[in-house]
PDB file of C-alpha atoms in Angstrom:
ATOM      1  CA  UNK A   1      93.546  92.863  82.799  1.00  0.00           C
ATOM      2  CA  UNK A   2      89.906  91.641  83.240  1.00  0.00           C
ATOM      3  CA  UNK A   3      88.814  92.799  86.468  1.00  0.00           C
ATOM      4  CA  UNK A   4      86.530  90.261  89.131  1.00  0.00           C
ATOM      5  CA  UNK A   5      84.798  90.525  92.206  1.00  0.00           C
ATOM      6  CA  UNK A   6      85.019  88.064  95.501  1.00  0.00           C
ATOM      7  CA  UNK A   7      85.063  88.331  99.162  1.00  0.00           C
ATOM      8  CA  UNK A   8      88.591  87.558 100.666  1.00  0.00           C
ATOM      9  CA  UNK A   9      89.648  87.020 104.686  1.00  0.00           C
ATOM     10  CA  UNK A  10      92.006  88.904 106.406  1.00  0.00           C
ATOM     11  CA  UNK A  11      92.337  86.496 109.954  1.00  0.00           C
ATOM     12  CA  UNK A  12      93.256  82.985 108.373  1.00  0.00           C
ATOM     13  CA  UNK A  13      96.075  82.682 111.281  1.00  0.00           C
ATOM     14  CA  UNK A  14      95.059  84.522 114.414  1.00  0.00           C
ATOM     15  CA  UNK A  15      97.377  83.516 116.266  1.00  0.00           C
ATOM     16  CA  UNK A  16      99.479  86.533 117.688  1.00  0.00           C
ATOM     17  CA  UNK A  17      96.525  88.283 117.889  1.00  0.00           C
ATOM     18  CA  UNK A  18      94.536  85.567 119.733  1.00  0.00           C
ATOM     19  CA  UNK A  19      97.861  85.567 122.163  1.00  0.00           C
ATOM     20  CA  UNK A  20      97.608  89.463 123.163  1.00  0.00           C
ATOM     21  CA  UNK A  21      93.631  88.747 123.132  1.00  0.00           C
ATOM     22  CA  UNK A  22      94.092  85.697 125.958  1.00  0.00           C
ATOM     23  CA  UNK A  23      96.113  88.256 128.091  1.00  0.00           C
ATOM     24  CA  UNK A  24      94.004  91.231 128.046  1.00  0.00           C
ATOM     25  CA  UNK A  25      91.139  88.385 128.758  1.00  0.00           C
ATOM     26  CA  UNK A  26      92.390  87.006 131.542  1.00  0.00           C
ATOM     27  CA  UNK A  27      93.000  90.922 133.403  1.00  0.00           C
ATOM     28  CA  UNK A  28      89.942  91.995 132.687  1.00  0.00           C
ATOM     29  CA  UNK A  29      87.696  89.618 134.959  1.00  0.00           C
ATOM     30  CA  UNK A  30      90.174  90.960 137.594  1.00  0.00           C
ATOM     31  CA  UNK A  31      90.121  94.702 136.971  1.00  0.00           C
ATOM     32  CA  UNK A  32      85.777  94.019 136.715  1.00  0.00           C
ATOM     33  CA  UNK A  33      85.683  92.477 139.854  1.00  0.00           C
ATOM     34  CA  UNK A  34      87.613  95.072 142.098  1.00  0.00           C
ATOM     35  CA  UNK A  35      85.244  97.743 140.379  1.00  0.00           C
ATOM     36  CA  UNK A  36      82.137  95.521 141.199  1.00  0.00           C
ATOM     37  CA  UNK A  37      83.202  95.437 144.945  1.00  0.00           C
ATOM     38  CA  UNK A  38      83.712  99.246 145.130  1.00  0.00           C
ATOM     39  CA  UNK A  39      79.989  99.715 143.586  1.00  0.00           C
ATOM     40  CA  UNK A  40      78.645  97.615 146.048  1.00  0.00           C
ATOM     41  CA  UNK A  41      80.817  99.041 148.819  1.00  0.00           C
ATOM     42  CA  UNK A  42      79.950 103.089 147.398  1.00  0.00           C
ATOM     43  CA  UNK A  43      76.819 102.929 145.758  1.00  0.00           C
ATOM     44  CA  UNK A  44      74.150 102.879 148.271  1.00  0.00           C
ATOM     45  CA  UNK A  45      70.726 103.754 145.929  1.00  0.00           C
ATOM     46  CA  UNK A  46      69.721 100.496 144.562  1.00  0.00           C
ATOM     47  CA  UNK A  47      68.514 102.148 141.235  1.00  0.00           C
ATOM     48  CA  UNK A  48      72.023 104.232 140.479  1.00  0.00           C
ATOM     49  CA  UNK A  49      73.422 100.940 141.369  1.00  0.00           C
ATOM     50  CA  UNK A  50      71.763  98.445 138.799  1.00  0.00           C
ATOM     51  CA  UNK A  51      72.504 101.283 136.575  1.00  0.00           C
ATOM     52  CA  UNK A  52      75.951 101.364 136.720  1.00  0.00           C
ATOM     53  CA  UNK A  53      76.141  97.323 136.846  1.00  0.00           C
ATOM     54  CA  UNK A  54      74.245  97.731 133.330  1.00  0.00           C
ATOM     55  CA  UNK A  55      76.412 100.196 131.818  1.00  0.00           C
ATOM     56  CA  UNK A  56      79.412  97.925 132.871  1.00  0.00           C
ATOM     57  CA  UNK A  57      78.228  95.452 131.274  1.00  0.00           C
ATOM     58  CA  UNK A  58      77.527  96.812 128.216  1.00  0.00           C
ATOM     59  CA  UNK A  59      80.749  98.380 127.761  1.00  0.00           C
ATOM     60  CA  UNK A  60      81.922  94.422 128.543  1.00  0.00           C
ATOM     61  CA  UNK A  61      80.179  93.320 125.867  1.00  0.00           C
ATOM     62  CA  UNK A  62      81.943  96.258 123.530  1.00  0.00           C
ATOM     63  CA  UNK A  63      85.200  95.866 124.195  1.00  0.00           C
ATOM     64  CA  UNK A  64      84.347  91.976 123.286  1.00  0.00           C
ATOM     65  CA  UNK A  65      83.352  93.057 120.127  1.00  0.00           C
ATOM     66  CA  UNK A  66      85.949  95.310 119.111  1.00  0.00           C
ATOM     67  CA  UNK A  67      88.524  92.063 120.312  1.00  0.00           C
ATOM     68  CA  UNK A  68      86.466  89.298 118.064  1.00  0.00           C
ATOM     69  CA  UNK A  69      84.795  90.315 115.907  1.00  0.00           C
ATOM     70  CA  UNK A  70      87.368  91.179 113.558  1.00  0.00           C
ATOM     71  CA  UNK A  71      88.444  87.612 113.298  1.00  0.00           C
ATOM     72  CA  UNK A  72      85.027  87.527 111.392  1.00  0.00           C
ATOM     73  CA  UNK A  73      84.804  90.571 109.044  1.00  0.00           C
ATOM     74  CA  UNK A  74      85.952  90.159 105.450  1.00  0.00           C
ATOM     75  CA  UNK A  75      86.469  92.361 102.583  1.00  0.00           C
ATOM     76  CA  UNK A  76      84.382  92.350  99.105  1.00  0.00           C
ATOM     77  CA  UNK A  77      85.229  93.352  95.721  1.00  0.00           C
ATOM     78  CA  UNK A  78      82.346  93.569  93.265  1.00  0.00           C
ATOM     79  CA  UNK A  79      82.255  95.229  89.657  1.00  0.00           C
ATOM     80  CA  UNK A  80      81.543  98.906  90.633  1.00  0.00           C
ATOM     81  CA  UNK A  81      83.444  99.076  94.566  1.00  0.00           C
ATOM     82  CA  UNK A  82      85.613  97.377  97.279  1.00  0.00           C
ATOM     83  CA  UNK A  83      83.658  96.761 100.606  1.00  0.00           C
ATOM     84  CA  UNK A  84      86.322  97.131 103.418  1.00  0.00           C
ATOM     85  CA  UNK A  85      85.600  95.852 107.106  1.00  0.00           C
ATOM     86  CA  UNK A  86      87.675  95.435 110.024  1.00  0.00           C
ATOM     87  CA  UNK A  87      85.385  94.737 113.360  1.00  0.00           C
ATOM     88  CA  UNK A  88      83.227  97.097 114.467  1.00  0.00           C
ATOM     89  CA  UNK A  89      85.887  99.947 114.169  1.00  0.00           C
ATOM     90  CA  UNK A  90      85.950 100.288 110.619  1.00  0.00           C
ATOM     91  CA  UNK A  91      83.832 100.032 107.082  1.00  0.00           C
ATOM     92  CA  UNK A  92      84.193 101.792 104.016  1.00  0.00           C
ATOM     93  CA  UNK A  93      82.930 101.778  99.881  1.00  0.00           C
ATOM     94  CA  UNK A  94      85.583 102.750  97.454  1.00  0.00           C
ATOM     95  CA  UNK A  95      84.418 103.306  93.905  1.00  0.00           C
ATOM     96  CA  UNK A  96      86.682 101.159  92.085  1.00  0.00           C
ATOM     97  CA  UNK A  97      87.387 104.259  89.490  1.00  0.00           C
ATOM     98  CA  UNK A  98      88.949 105.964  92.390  1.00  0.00           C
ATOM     99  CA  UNK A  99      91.547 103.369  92.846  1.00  0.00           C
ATOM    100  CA  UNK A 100      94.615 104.425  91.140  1.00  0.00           C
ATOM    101  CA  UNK A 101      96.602 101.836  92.162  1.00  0.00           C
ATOM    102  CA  UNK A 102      97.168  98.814  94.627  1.00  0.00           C
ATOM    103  CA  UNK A 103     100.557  97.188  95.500  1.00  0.00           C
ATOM    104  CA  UNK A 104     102.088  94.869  97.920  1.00  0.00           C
ATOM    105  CA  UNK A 105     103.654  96.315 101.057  1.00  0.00           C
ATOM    106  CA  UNK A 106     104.623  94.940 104.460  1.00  0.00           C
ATOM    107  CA  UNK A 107     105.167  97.248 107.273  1.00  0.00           C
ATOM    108  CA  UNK A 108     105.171  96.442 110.632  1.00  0.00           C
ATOM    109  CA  UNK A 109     101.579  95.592 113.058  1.00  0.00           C
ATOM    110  CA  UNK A 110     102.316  95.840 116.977  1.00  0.00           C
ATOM    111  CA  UNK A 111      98.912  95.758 117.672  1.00  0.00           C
ATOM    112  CA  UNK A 112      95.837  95.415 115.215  1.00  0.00           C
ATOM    113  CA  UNK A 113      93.751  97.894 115.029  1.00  0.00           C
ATOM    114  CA  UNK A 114      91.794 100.682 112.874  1.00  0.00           C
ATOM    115  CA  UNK A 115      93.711 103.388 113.043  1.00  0.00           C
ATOM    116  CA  UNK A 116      93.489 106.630 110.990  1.00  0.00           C
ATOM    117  CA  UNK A 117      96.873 108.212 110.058  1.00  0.00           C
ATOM    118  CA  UNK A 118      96.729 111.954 110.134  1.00  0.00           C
ATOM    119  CA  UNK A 119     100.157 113.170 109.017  1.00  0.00           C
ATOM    120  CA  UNK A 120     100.188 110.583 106.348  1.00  0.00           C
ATOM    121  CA  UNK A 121      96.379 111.106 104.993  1.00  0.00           C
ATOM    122  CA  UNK A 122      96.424 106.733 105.583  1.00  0.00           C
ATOM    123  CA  UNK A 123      93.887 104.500 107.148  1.00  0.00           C
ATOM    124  CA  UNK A 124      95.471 101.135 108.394  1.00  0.00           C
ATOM    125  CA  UNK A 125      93.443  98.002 108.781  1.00  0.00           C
ATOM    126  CA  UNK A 126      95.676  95.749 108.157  1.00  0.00           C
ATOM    127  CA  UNK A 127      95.529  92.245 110.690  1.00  0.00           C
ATOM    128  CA  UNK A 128      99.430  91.491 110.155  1.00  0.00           C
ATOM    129  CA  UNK A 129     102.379  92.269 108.493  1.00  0.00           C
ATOM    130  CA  UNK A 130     101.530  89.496 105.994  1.00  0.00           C
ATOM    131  CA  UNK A 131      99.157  90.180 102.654  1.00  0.00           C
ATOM    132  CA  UNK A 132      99.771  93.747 102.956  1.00  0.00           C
ATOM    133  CA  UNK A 133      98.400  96.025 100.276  1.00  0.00           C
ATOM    134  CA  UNK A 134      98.442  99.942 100.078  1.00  0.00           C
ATOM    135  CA  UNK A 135      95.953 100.913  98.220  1.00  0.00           C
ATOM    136  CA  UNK A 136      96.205 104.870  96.532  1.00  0.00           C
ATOM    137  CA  UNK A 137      93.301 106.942  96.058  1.00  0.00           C
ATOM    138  CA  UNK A 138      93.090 109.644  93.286  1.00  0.00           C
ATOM    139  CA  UNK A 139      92.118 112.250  95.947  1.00  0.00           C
ATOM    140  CA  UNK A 140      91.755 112.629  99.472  1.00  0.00           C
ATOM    141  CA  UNK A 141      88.262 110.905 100.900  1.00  0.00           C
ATOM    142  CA  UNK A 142      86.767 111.405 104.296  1.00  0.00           C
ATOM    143  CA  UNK A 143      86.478 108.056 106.196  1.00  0.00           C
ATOM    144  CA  UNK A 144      85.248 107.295 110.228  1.00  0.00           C
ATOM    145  CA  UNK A 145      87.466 105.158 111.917  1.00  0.00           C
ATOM    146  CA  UNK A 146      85.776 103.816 115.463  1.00  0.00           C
ATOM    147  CA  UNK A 147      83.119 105.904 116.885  1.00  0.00           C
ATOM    148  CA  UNK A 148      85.027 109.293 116.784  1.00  0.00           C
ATOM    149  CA  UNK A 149      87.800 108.720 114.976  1.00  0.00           C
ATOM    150  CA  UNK A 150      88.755 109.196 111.055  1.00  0.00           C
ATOM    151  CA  UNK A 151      89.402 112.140 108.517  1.00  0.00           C
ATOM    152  CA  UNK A 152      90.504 112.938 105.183  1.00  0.00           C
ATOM    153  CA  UNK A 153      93.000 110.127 103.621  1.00  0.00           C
ATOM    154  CA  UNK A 154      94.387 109.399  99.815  1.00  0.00           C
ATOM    155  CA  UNK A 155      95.962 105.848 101.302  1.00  0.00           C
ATOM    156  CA  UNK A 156      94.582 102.768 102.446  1.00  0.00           C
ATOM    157  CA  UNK A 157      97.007  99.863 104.390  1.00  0.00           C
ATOM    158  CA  UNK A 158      95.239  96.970 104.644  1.00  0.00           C
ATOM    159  CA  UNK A 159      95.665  92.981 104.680  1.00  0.00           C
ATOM    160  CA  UNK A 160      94.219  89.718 103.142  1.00  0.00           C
ATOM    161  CA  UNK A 161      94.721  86.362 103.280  1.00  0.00           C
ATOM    162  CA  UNK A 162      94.874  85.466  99.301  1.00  0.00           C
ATOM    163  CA  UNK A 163      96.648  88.714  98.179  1.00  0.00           C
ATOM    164  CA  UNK A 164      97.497  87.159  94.809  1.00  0.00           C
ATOM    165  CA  UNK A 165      93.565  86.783  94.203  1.00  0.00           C
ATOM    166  CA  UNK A 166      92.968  90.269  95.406  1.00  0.00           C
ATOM    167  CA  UNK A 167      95.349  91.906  93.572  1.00  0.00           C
ATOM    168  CA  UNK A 168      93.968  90.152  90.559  1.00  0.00           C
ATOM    169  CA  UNK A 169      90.283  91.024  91.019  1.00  0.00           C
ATOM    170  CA  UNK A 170      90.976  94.756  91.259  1.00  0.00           C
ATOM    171  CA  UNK A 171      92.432  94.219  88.057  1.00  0.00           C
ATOM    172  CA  UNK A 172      96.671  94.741  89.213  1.00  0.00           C
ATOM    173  CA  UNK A 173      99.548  94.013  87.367  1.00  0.00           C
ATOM    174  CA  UNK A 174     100.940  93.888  91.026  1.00  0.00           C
ATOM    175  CA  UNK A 175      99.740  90.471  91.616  1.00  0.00           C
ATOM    176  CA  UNK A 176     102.318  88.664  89.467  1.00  0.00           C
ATOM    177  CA  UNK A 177     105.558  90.139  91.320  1.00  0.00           C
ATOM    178  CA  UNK A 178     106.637  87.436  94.318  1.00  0.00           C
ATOM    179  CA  UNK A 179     106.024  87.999  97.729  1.00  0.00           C
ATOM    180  CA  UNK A 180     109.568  87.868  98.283  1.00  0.00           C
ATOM    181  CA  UNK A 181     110.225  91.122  96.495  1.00  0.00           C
ATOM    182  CA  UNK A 182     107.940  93.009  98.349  1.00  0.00           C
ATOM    183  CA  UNK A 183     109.965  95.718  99.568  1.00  0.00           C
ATOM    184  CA  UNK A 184     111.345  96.391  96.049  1.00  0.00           C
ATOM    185  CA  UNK A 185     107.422  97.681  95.999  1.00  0.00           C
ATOM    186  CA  UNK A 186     107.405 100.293  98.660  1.00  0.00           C
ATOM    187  CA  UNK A 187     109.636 103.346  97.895  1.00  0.00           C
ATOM    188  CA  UNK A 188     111.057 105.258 100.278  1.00  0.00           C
ATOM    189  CA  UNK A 189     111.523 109.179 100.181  1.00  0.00           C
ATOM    190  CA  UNK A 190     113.448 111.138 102.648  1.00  0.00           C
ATOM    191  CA  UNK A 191     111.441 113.654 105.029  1.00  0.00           C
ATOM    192  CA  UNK A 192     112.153 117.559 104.683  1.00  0.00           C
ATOM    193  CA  UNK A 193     110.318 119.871 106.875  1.00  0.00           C
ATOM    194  CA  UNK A 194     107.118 120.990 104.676  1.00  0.00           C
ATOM    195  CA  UNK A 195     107.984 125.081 105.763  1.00  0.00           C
ATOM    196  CA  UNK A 196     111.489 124.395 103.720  1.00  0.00           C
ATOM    197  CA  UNK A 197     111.862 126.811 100.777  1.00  0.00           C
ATOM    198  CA  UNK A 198     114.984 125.798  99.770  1.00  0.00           C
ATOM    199  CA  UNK A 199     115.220 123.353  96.455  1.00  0.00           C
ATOM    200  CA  UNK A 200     115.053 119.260  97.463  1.00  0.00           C
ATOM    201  CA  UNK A 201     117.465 118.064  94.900  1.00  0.00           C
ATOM    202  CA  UNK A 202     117.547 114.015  95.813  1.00  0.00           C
ATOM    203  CA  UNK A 203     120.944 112.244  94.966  1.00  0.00           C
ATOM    204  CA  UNK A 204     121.014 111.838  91.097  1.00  0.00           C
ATOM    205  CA  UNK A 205     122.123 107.841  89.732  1.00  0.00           C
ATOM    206  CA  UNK A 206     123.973 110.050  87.236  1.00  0.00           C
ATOM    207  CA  UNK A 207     128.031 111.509  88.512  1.00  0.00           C
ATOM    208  CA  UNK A 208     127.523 115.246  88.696  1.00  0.00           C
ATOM    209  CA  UNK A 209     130.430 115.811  86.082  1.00  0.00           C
ATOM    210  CA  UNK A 210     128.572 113.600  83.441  1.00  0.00           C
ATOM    211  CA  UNK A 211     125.573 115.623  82.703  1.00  0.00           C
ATOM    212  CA  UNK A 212     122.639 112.823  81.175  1.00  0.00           C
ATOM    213  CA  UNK A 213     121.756 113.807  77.911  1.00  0.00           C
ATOM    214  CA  UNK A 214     117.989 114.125  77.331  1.00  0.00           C
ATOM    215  CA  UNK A 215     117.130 110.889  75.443  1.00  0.00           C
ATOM    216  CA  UNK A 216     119.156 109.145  78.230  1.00  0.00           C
ATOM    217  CA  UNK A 217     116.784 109.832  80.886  1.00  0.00           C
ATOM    218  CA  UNK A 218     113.601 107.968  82.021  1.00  0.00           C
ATOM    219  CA  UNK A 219     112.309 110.336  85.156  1.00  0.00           C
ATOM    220  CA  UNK A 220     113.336 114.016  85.004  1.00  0.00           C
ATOM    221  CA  UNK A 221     111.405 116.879  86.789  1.00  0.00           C
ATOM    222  CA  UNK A 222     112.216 119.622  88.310  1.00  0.00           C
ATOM    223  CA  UNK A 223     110.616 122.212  91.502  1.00  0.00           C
ATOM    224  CA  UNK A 224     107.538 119.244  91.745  1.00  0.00           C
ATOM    225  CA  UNK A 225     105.579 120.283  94.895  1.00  0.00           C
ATOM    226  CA  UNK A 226     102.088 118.930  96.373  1.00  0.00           C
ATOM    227  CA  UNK A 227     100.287 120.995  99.129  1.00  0.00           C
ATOM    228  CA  UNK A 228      97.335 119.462 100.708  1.00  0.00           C
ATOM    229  CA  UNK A 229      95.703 122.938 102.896  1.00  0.00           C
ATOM    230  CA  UNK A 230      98.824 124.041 104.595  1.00  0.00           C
ATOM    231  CA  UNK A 231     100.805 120.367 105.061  1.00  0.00           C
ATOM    232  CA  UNK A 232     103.354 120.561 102.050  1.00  0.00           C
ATOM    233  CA  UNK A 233     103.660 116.691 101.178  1.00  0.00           C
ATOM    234  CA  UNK A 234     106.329 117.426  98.496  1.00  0.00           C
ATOM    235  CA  UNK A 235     108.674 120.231  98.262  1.00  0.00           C
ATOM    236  CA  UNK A 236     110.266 122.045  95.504  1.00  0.00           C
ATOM    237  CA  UNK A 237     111.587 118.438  94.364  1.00  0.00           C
ATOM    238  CA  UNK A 238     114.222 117.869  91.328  1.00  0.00           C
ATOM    239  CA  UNK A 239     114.928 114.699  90.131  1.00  0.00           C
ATOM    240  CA  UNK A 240     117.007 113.318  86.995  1.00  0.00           C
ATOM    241  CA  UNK A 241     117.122 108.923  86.657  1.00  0.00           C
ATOM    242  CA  UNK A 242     118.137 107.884  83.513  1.00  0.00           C
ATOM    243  CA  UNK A 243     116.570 104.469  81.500  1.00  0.00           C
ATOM    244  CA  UNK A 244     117.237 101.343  83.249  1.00  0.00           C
ATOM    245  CA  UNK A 245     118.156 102.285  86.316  1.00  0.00           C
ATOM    246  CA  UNK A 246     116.261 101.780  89.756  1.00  0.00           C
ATOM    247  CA  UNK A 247     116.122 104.432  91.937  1.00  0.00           C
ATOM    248  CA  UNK A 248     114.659 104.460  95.855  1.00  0.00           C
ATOM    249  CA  UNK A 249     113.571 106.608  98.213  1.00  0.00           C
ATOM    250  CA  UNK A 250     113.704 105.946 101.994  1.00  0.00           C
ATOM    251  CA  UNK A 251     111.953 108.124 104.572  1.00  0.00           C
ATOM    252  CA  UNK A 252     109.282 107.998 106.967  1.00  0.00           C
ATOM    253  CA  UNK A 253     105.355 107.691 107.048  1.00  0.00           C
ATOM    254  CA  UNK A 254     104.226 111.065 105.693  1.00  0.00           C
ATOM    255  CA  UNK A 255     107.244 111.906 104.451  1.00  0.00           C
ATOM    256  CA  UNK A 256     106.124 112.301 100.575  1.00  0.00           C
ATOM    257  CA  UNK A 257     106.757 109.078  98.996  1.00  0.00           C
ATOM    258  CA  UNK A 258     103.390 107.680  97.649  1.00  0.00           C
ATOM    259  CA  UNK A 259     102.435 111.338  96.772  1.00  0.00           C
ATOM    260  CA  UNK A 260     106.158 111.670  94.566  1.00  0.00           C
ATOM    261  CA  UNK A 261     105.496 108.466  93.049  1.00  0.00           C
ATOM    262  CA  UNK A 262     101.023 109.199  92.411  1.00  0.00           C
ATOM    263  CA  UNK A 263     102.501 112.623  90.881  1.00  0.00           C
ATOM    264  CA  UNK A 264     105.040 110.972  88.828  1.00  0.00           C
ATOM    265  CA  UNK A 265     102.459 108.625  87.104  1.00  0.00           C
TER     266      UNK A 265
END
């Protein structure tokens, strides 16, 4: 597929957020005067005092930014890398060659933010549980999340307003299948403690007295295991699913699933 480049949105319909933002917006003038009055009332050196006023306000003025200026911030894709931004918090170049694949997803967004996943190796920035795409790296890459945060991750969750079109201009067969068959797109895999030893045979599609013949099968492996340092992502893992058959797996964040299904392509 020909591959483009464009800049796409992520904050077309602000809405929720904008909800949660009026709320904290409306405490806050509170919460700054009471600590205003006990400056005044504690703080008896004038200089200390215009001091901490300053540094007040400039924290003000962060927190302001981290709240709106994500509603601004937009994601590029040219021929060689994707730009990703969200806010202040988060931005990050990945070589387009290290993409190994992008896909539609939704999960769940309580509260937007850039957040840095460690058990999962997974940055999320996505805006809402709408546009969703999970994009899979070929390795694990160090990114900075906020001032402090961040760390290795071979995942990115993030959101855009025309997924279709960004699908398209990283060059993904993904962007043809509906939005309304989005969870047929995330598989789940069920989570086994990574110190297990014993085998992880999942549930076969095929009876255990019928025994698939070789030809008949589309997926077969046997003892697959991925260890990144001393996290075990997948463990001693057998697996048999014969030609035309879909098969799932269900299971937590971190439990293994994008790193079964990277190894298995």
């Amino acid at each position: 597929m020909k591959e483009s480049t464009g800049t796409f949105t992520y904050a077309a319909a602000p809405g929720s957020y904008l909800a949660i933002v009026s709320v904290f917006c409306f405490m806050m003038p509170l919460e700054l005067g009471v600590i205003a009055l006990l400056l005044q009332g504690l703080v008896s050196n004038g200089v200390v005092k215009l001091a901490l006023f300053v540094a007040l306000a400039l924290f003000v003025l962060f927190v302001l930014a981290k709240l709106f200026i994500p509603l601004w911030t937009k994601h590029h894709v040219d021929k060689t890398s994707v730009l990703l931004r969200y806010g202040i918090d988060f931005k990050a170049s990945i070589p387009r060659a290290a993409i190994m694949s992008a896909q539609p997803a939704r999960e769940k967004i309580v509260l937007p933010s850039a957040r840095y996943e460690a058990q999962s190796h997974r940055i999320v920035i996505a805006f809402s549980d709408r546009g969703q795409v999970l994009l899979c790296l070929d390795q694990a890459y160090p990114f900075r999340v906020g001032l402090f945060g961040g760390g290795l991750a071979d995942q990115v969750l993030l959101s855009v307003d025309q997924r279709d079109a960004f699908l398209a201009a990283l060059g993904s067969p993904a962007a043809s299948v509906p939005a309304s068959h989005e969870t047929a797109q995330v598989l789940r895999e069920a989570a086994v403690k990574p110190d297990s030893s014993e085998s992880r045979d999942l549930p076969s599609s095929v009876p255990v007295d019928q025994s698939p013949e070789p030809a008949t099968l589309a997926i077969c492996v046997e003892g697959l295991t991925r260890r990144y340092a001393d996290f075990t992502a997948v463990d001693n893992l057998n697996l048999a699913v014969r030609r035309g058959e879909i098969y799932g797996f269900l299971g937590a964040n971190g439990a293994g699933k994008t790193t079964t299904m990277k190894m298995l392509v």
